[in-house]
Short mmCIF file of C-alpha atoms and ligand atoms in Angstrom, two decimals:
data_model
loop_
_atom_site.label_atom_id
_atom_site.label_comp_id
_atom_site.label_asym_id
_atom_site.label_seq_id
_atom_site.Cartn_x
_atom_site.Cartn_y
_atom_site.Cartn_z
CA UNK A 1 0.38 70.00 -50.71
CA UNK A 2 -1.58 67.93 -48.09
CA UNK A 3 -5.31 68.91 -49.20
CA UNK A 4 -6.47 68.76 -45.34
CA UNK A 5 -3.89 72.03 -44.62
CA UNK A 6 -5.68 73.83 -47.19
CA UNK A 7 -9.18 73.17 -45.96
CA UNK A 8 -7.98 73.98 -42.63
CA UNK A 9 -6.19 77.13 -44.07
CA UNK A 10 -8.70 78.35 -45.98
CA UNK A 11 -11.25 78.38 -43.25
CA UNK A 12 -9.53 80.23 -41.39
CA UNK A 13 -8.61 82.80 -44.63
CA UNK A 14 -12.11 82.68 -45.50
CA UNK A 15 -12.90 84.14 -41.98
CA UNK A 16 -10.49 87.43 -42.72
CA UNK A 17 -11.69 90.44 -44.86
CA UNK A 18 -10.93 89.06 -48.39
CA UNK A 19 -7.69 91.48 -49.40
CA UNK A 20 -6.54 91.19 -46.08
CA UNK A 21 -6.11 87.18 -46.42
CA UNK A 22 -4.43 87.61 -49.79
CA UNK A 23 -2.22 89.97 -48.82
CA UNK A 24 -0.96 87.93 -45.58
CA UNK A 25 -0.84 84.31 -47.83
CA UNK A 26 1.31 86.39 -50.46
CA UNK A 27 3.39 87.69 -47.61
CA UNK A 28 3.84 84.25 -46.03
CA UNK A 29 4.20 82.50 -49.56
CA UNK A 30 7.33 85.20 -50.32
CA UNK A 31 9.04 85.08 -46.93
CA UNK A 32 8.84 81.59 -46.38
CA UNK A 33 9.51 80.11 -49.85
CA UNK A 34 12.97 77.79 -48.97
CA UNK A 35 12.19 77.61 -45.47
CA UNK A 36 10.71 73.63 -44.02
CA UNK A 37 6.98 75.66 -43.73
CA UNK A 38 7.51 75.42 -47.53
CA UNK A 39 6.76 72.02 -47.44
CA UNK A 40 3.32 72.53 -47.14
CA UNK A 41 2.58 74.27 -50.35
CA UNK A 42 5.30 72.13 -52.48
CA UNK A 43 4.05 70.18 -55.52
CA UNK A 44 5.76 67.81 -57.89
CA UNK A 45 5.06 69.11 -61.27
CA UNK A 46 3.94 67.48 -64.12
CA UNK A 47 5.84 67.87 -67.24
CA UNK A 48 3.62 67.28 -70.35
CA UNK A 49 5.96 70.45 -71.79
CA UNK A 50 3.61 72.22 -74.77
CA UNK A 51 5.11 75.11 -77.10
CA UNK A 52 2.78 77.70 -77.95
CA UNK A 53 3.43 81.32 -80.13
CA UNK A 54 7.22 79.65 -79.92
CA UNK A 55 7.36 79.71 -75.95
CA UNK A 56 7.94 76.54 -74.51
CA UNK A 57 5.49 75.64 -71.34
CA UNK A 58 6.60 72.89 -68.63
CA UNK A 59 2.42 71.86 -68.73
CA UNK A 60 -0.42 74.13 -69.54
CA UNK A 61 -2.15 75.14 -65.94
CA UNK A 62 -1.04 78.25 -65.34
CA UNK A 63 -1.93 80.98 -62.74
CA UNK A 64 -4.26 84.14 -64.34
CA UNK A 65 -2.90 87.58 -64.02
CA UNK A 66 -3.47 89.46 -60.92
CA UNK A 67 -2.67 87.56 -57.91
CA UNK A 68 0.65 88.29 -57.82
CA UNK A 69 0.81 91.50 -59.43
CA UNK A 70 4.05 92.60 -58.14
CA UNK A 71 5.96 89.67 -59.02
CA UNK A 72 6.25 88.61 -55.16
CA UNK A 73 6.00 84.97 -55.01
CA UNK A 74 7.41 83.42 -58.22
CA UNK A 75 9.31 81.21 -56.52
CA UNK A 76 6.60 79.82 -54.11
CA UNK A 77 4.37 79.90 -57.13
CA UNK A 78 6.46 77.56 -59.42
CA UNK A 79 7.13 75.48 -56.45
CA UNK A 80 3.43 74.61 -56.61
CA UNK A 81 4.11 72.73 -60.08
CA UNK A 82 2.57 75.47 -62.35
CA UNK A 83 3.81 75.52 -65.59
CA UNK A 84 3.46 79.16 -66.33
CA UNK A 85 2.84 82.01 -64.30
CA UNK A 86 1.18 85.67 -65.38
CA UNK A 87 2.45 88.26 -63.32
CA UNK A 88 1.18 92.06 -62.94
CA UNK A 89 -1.22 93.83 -64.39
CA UNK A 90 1.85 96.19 -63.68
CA UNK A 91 1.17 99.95 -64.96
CA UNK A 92 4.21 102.11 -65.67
CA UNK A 93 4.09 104.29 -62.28
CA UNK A 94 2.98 102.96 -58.56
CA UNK A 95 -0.60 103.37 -58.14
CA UNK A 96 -2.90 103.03 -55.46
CA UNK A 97 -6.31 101.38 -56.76
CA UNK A 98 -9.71 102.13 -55.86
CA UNK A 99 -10.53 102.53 -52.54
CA UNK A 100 -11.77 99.47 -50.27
CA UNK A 101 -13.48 97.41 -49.92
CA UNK A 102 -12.36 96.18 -53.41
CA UNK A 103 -12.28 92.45 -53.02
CA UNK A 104 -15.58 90.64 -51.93
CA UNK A 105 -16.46 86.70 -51.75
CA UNK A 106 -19.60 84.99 -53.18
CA UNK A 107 -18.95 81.90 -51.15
CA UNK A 108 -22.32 80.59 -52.58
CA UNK A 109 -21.64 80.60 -56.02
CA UNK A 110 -17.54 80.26 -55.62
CA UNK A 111 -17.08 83.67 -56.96
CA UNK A 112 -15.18 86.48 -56.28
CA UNK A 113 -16.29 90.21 -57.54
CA UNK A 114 -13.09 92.48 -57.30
CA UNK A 115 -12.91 96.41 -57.98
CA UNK A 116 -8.45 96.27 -57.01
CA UNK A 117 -7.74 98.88 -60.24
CA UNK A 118 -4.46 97.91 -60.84
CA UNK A 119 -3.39 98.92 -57.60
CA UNK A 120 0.64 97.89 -58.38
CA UNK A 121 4.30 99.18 -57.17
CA UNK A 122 4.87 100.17 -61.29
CA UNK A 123 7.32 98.70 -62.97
CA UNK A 124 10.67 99.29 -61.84
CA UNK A 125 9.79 97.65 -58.62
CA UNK A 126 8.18 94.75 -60.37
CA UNK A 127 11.20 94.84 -63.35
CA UNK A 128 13.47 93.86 -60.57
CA UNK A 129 12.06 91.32 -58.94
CA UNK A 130 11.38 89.63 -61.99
CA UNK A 131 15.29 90.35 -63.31
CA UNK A 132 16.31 88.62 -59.46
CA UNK A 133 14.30 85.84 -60.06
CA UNK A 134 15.99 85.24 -63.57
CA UNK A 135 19.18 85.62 -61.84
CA UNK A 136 18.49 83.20 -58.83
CA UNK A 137 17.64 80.67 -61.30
CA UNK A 138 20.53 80.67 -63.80
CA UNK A 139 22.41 80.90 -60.79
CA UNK A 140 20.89 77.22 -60.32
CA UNK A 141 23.28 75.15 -62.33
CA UNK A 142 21.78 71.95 -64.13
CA UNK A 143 18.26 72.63 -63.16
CA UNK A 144 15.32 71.69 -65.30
CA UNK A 145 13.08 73.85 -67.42
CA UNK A 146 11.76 77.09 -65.64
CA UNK A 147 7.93 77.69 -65.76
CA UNK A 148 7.62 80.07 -68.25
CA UNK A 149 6.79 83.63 -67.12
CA UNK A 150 3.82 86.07 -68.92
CA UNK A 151 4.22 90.01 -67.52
CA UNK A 152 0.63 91.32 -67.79
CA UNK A 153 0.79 95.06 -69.04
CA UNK A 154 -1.63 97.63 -68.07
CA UNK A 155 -2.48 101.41 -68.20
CA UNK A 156 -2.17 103.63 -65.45
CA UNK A 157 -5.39 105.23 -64.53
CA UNK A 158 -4.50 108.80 -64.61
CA UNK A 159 -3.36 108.64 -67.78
CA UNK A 160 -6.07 109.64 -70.01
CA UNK A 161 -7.43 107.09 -72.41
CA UNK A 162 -6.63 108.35 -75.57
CA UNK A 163 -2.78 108.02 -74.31
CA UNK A 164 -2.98 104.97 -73.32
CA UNK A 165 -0.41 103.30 -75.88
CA UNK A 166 1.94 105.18 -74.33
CA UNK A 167 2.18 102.79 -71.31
CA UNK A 168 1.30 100.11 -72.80
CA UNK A 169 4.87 101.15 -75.24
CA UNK A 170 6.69 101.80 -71.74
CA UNK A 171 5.58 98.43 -70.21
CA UNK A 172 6.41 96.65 -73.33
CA UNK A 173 10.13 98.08 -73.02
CA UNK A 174 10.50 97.30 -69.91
CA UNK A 175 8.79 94.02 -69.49
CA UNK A 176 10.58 92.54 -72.84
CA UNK A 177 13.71 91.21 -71.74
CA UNK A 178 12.38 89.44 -69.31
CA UNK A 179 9.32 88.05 -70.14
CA UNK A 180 8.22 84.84 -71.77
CA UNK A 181 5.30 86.18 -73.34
CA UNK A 182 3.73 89.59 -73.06
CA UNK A 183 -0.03 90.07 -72.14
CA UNK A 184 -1.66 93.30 -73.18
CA UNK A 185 -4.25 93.98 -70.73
CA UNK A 186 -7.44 95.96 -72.38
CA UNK A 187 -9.80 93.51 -70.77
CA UNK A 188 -9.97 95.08 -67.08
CA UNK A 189 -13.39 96.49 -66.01
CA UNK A 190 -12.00 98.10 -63.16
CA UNK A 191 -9.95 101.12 -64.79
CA UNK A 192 -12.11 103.44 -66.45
CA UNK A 193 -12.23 103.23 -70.22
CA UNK A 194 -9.81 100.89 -70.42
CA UNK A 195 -12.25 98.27 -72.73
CA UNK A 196 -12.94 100.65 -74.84
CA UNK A 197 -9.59 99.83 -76.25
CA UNK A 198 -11.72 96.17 -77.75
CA UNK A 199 -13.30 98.38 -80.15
CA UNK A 200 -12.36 98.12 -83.65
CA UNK A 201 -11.02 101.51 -84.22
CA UNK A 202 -9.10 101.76 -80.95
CA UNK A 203 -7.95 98.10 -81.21
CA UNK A 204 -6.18 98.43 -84.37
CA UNK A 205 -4.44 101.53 -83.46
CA UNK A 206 -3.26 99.73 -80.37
CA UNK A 207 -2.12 96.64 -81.67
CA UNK A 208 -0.49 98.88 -85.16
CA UNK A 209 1.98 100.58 -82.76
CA UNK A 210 2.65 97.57 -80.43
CA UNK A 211 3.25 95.35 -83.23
CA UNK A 212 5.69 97.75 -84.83
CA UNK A 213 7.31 98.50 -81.30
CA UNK A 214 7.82 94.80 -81.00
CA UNK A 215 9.70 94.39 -83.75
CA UNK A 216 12.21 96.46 -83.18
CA UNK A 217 12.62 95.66 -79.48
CA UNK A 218 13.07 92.18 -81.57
CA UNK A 219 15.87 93.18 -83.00
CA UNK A 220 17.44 95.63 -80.45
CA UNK A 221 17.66 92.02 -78.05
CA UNK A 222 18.07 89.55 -80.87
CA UNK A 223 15.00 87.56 -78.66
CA UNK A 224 11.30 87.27 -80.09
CA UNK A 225 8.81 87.58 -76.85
CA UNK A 226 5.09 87.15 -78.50
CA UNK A 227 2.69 89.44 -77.42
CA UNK A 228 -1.08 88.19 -76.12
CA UNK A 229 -3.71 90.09 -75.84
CA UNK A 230 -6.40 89.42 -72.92
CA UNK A 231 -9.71 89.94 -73.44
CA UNK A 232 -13.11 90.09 -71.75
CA UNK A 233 -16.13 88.00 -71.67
CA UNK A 234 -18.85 90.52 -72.20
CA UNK A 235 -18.15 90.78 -76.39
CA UNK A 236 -20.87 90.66 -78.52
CA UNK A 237 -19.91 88.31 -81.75
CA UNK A 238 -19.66 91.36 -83.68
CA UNK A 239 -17.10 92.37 -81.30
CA UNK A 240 -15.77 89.37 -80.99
CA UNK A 241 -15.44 88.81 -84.52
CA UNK A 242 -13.30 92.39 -84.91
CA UNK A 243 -10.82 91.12 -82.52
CA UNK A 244 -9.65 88.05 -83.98
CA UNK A 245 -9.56 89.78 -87.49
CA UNK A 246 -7.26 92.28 -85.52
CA UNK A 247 -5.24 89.81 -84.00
CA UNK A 248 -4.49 87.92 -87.16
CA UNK A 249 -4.22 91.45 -89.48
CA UNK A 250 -1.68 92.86 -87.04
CA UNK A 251 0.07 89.32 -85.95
CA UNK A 252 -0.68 89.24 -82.21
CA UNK A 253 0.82 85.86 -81.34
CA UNK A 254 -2.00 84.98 -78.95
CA UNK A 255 -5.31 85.50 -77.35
CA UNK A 256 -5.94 84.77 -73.47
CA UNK A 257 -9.73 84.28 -73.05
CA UNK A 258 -11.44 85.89 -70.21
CA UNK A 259 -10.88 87.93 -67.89
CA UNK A 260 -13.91 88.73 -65.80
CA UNK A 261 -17.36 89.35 -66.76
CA UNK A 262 -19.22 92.75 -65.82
CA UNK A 263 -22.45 90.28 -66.09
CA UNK A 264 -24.86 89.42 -62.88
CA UNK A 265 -27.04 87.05 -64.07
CA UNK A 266 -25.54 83.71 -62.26
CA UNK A 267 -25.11 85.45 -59.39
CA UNK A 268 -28.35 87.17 -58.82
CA UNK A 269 -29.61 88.06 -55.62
CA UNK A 270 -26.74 87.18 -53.49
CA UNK A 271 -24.69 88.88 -50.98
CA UNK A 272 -22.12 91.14 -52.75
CA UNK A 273 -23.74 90.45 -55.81
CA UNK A 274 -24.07 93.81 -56.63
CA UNK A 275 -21.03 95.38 -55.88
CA UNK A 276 -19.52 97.43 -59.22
CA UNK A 277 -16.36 95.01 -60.41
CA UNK A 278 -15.59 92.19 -62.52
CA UNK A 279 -17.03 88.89 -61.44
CA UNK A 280 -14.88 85.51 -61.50
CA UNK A 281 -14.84 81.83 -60.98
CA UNK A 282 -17.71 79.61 -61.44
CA UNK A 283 -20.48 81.99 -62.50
CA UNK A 284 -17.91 82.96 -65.26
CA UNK A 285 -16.99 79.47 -66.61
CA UNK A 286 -19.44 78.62 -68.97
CA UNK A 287 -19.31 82.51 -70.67
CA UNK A 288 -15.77 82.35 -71.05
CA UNK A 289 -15.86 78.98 -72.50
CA UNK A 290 -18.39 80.07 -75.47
CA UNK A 291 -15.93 82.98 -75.99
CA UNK A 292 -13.07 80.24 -76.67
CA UNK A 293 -14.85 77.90 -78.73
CA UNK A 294 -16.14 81.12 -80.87
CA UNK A 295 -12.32 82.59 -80.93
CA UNK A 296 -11.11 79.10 -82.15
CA UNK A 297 -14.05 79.36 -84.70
CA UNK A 298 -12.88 82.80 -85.92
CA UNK A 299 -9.11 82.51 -85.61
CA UNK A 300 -8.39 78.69 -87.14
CA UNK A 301 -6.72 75.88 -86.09
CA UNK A 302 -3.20 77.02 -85.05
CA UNK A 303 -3.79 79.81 -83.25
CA UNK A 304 -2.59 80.41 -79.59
CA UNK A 305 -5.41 80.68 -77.02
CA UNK A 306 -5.05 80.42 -73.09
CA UNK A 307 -8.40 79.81 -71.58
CA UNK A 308 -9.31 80.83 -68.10
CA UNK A 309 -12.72 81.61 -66.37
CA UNK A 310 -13.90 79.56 -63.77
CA UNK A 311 -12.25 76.51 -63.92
CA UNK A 312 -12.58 74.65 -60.20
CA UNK A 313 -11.59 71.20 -61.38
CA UNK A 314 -10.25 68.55 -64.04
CA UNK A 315 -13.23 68.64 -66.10
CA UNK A 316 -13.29 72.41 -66.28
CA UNK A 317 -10.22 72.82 -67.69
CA UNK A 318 -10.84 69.42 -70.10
CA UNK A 319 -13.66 71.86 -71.20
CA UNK A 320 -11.53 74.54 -71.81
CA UNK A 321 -9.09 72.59 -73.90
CA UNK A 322 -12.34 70.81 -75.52
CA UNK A 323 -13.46 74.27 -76.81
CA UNK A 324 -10.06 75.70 -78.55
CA UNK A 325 -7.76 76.38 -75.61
CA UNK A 326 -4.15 75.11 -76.16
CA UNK A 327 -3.50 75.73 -72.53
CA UNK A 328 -5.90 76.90 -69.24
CA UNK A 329 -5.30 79.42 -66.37
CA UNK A 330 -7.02 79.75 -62.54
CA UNK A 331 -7.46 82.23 -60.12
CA UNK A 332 -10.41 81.75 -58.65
CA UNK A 333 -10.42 78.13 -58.36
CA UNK A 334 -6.84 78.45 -56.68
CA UNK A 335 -8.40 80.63 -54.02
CA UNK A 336 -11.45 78.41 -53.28
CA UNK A 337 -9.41 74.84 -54.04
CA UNK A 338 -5.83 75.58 -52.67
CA UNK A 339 -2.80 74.55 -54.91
CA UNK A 340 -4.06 71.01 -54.87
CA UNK A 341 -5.37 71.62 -58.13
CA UNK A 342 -2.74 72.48 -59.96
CA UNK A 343 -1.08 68.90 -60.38
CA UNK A 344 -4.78 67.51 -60.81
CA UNK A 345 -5.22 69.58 -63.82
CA UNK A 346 -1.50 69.63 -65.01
CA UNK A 347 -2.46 65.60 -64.65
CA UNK A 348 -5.74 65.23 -66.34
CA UNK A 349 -4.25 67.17 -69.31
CA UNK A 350 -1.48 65.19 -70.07
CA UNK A 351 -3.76 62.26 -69.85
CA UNK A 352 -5.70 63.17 -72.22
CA UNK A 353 -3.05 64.59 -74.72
CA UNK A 354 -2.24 60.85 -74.54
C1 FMN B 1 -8.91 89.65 -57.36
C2 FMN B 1 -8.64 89.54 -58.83
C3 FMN B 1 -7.73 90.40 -59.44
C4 FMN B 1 -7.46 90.29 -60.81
N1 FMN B 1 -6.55 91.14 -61.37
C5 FMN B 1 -6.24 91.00 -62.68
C6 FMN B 1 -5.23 91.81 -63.27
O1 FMN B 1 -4.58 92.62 -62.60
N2 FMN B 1 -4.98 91.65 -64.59
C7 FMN B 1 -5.66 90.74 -65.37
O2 FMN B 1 -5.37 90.62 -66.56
N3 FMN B 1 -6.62 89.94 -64.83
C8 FMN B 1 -6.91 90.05 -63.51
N4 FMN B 1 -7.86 89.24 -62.96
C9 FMN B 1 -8.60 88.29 -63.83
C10 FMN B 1 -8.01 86.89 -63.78
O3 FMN B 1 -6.70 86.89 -64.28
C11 FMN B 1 -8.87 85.90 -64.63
O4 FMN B 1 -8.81 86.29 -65.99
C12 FMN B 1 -10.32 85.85 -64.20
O5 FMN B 1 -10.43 85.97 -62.80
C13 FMN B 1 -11.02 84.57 -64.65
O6 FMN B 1 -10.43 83.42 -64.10
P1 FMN B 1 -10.97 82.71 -62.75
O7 FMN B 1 -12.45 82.52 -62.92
O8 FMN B 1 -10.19 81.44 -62.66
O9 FMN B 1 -10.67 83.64 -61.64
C14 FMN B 1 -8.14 89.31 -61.59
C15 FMN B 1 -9.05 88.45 -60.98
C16 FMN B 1 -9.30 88.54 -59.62
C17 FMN B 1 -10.29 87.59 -58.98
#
């Protein structure tokens, strides 16, 4: 995309209440994906195709869960030259969120504190846009690799805690056909209890009946989708250190490393700064990457890890990769860079694979 339309884009985004901009660029990105106003959000992609937990990825820059979290813009999105794209959190019934404001800028320190909750349109609705999308494109005869497609499961939040694998089980069914990979989300600050599903006790349980539920949807569709699980920053290394004996012991296929920190420190002092949520983008980047380089510590050499926290240019995400991560994920950045960065990264990464 022409850099100068996003600068002039996002000034004028920037001046709108933060969910309402994201709401109209989704609505604009789904209804006018094939149209000629397309052309100012289309990217060639780079292919520097990677295969991790068995999945095959076009490149490894990839969009973090929760901008598109009912599978809305997949088209528009790929268009932009990702190479994979994590849709959702989607929780088994419609729900709401918290109430707003739930979204807030820290222009300052190119953050972004959000409180959404999984506010989603469940999974049926989100099952079948995904299934249409699959369609459209085999539907595309002789077309080149699809970017590959994570569905980020989640819990609803009326469902008490101690029930919780139960939608994580019905998201798994429904999600497995059509996913790529599966990310189990336990990581989200903004539904109540929910990371008390990283402790050791809890964690096990809820990676014992996943695993076991995996294998058999395995079998009943003759396909093996690898599971992830996403995690947050704020672990302490005995924490940390419980995890990735979990996610080897049970044989989670990968790890995606963070989701956003509860922490305050980097932002201290600053407008928003504290508002109850989970806090992204650059105050984040340097926490998430000590989580990676620990996880690639703790889980060896071969071991699947998608990094993402914070990364706002080429030499974030070189970081990223530097510190374990096989491939990297934005959100953030996207919002304060514009798509631009996507081919930069998907660039400077196959560079230096070289
Ligand atoms: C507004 C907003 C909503 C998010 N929603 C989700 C979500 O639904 N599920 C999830 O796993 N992560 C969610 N995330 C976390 C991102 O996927 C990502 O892990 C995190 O923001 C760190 O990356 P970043 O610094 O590039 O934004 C959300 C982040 C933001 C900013």
């Amino acid at each position: 995309m022409p850099m100068p339309f996003y600068g002039a884009a996002r000034t004028l985004l920037f001046q709108l209440d933060a969910e309402l901009a994201h709401n109209a660029t989704l609505a604009m990105l789904e209804r006018a994906h094939g149209t000629p106003l397309a052309r100012f959000w289309q990217q060639e992609r780079i292919e520097d195709p990677v295969t991790l937990a068995g999945v095959s990825f076009p490149n490894r820059i990839g969009l973090a869960a929760g901008l598109d979290k009912d599978a809305r813009a997949i088209a528009a999105l790929e268009s932009m030259g990702f190479g994979f794209a994590e849709l959702g959190t989607v929780t088994p019934l419609a729900q709401p969120g918290n109430p707003r404001p739930r979204l807030f800028r820290l222009p300052a320190a190119q953050g972004i504190i959000n409180r959404m909750g999984f506010n989603n349109e469940g999974l049926e609705a989100f099952c079948a846009r995904v299934r249409a999308q699959r369609e459209r494109w085999q539907a595309q005869a002789g077309s080149a690799a699809h970017m590959a497609l994570g569905l980020n499961i989640g819990k609803n939040a009326a469902t008490p805690i101690e029930r919780a694998a139960d939608d994580y089980l019905k998201g798994l069914a429904a999600v497995y056909p059509l996913a790529d990979y599966i990310a189990i989300n336990i990581s989200s600050p903004n539904t109540k209890n929910l990371r008390d599903l990283q402790s050791e006790d809890a964690l096990n349980a809820l990676l014992a009946t996943l695993a076991a539920r995996k294998k058999e949807l395995a079998d009943e569709h003759a396909r093996r989708v690898p599971l992830f699980l996403k995690i947050a920053p704020d672990l302490d290394d005995a924490g940390l250190q419980a995890i990735a004996a979990a996610l080897l012991h049970h044989g989670i296929d990968g790890v995606i490393a963070t989701n956003t920190t509860i922490a305050r420190d980097a932002v201290k002092g600053l407008p928003h700064a504290e508002e109850t949520g989970g806090l992204s983008g650059r105050p984040l980047r340097a926490l998430s990457t000590s989580i990676i380089e620990k996880l690639r510590a703790a889980l060896g050499a071969d071991f699947p890890i998608i990094g993402a926290g914070g990364i706002f240019s080429t030499q974030d995400a070189l970081e990223k990769i530097q510190a374990g991560a096989n491939a990297v994920q934005i959100y953030t950045g996207f919002i304060y860079k514009g798509p631009a960065l996507v081919p930069e990264i998907a660039r400077a990464l196959k560079e230096q694979a070289k």
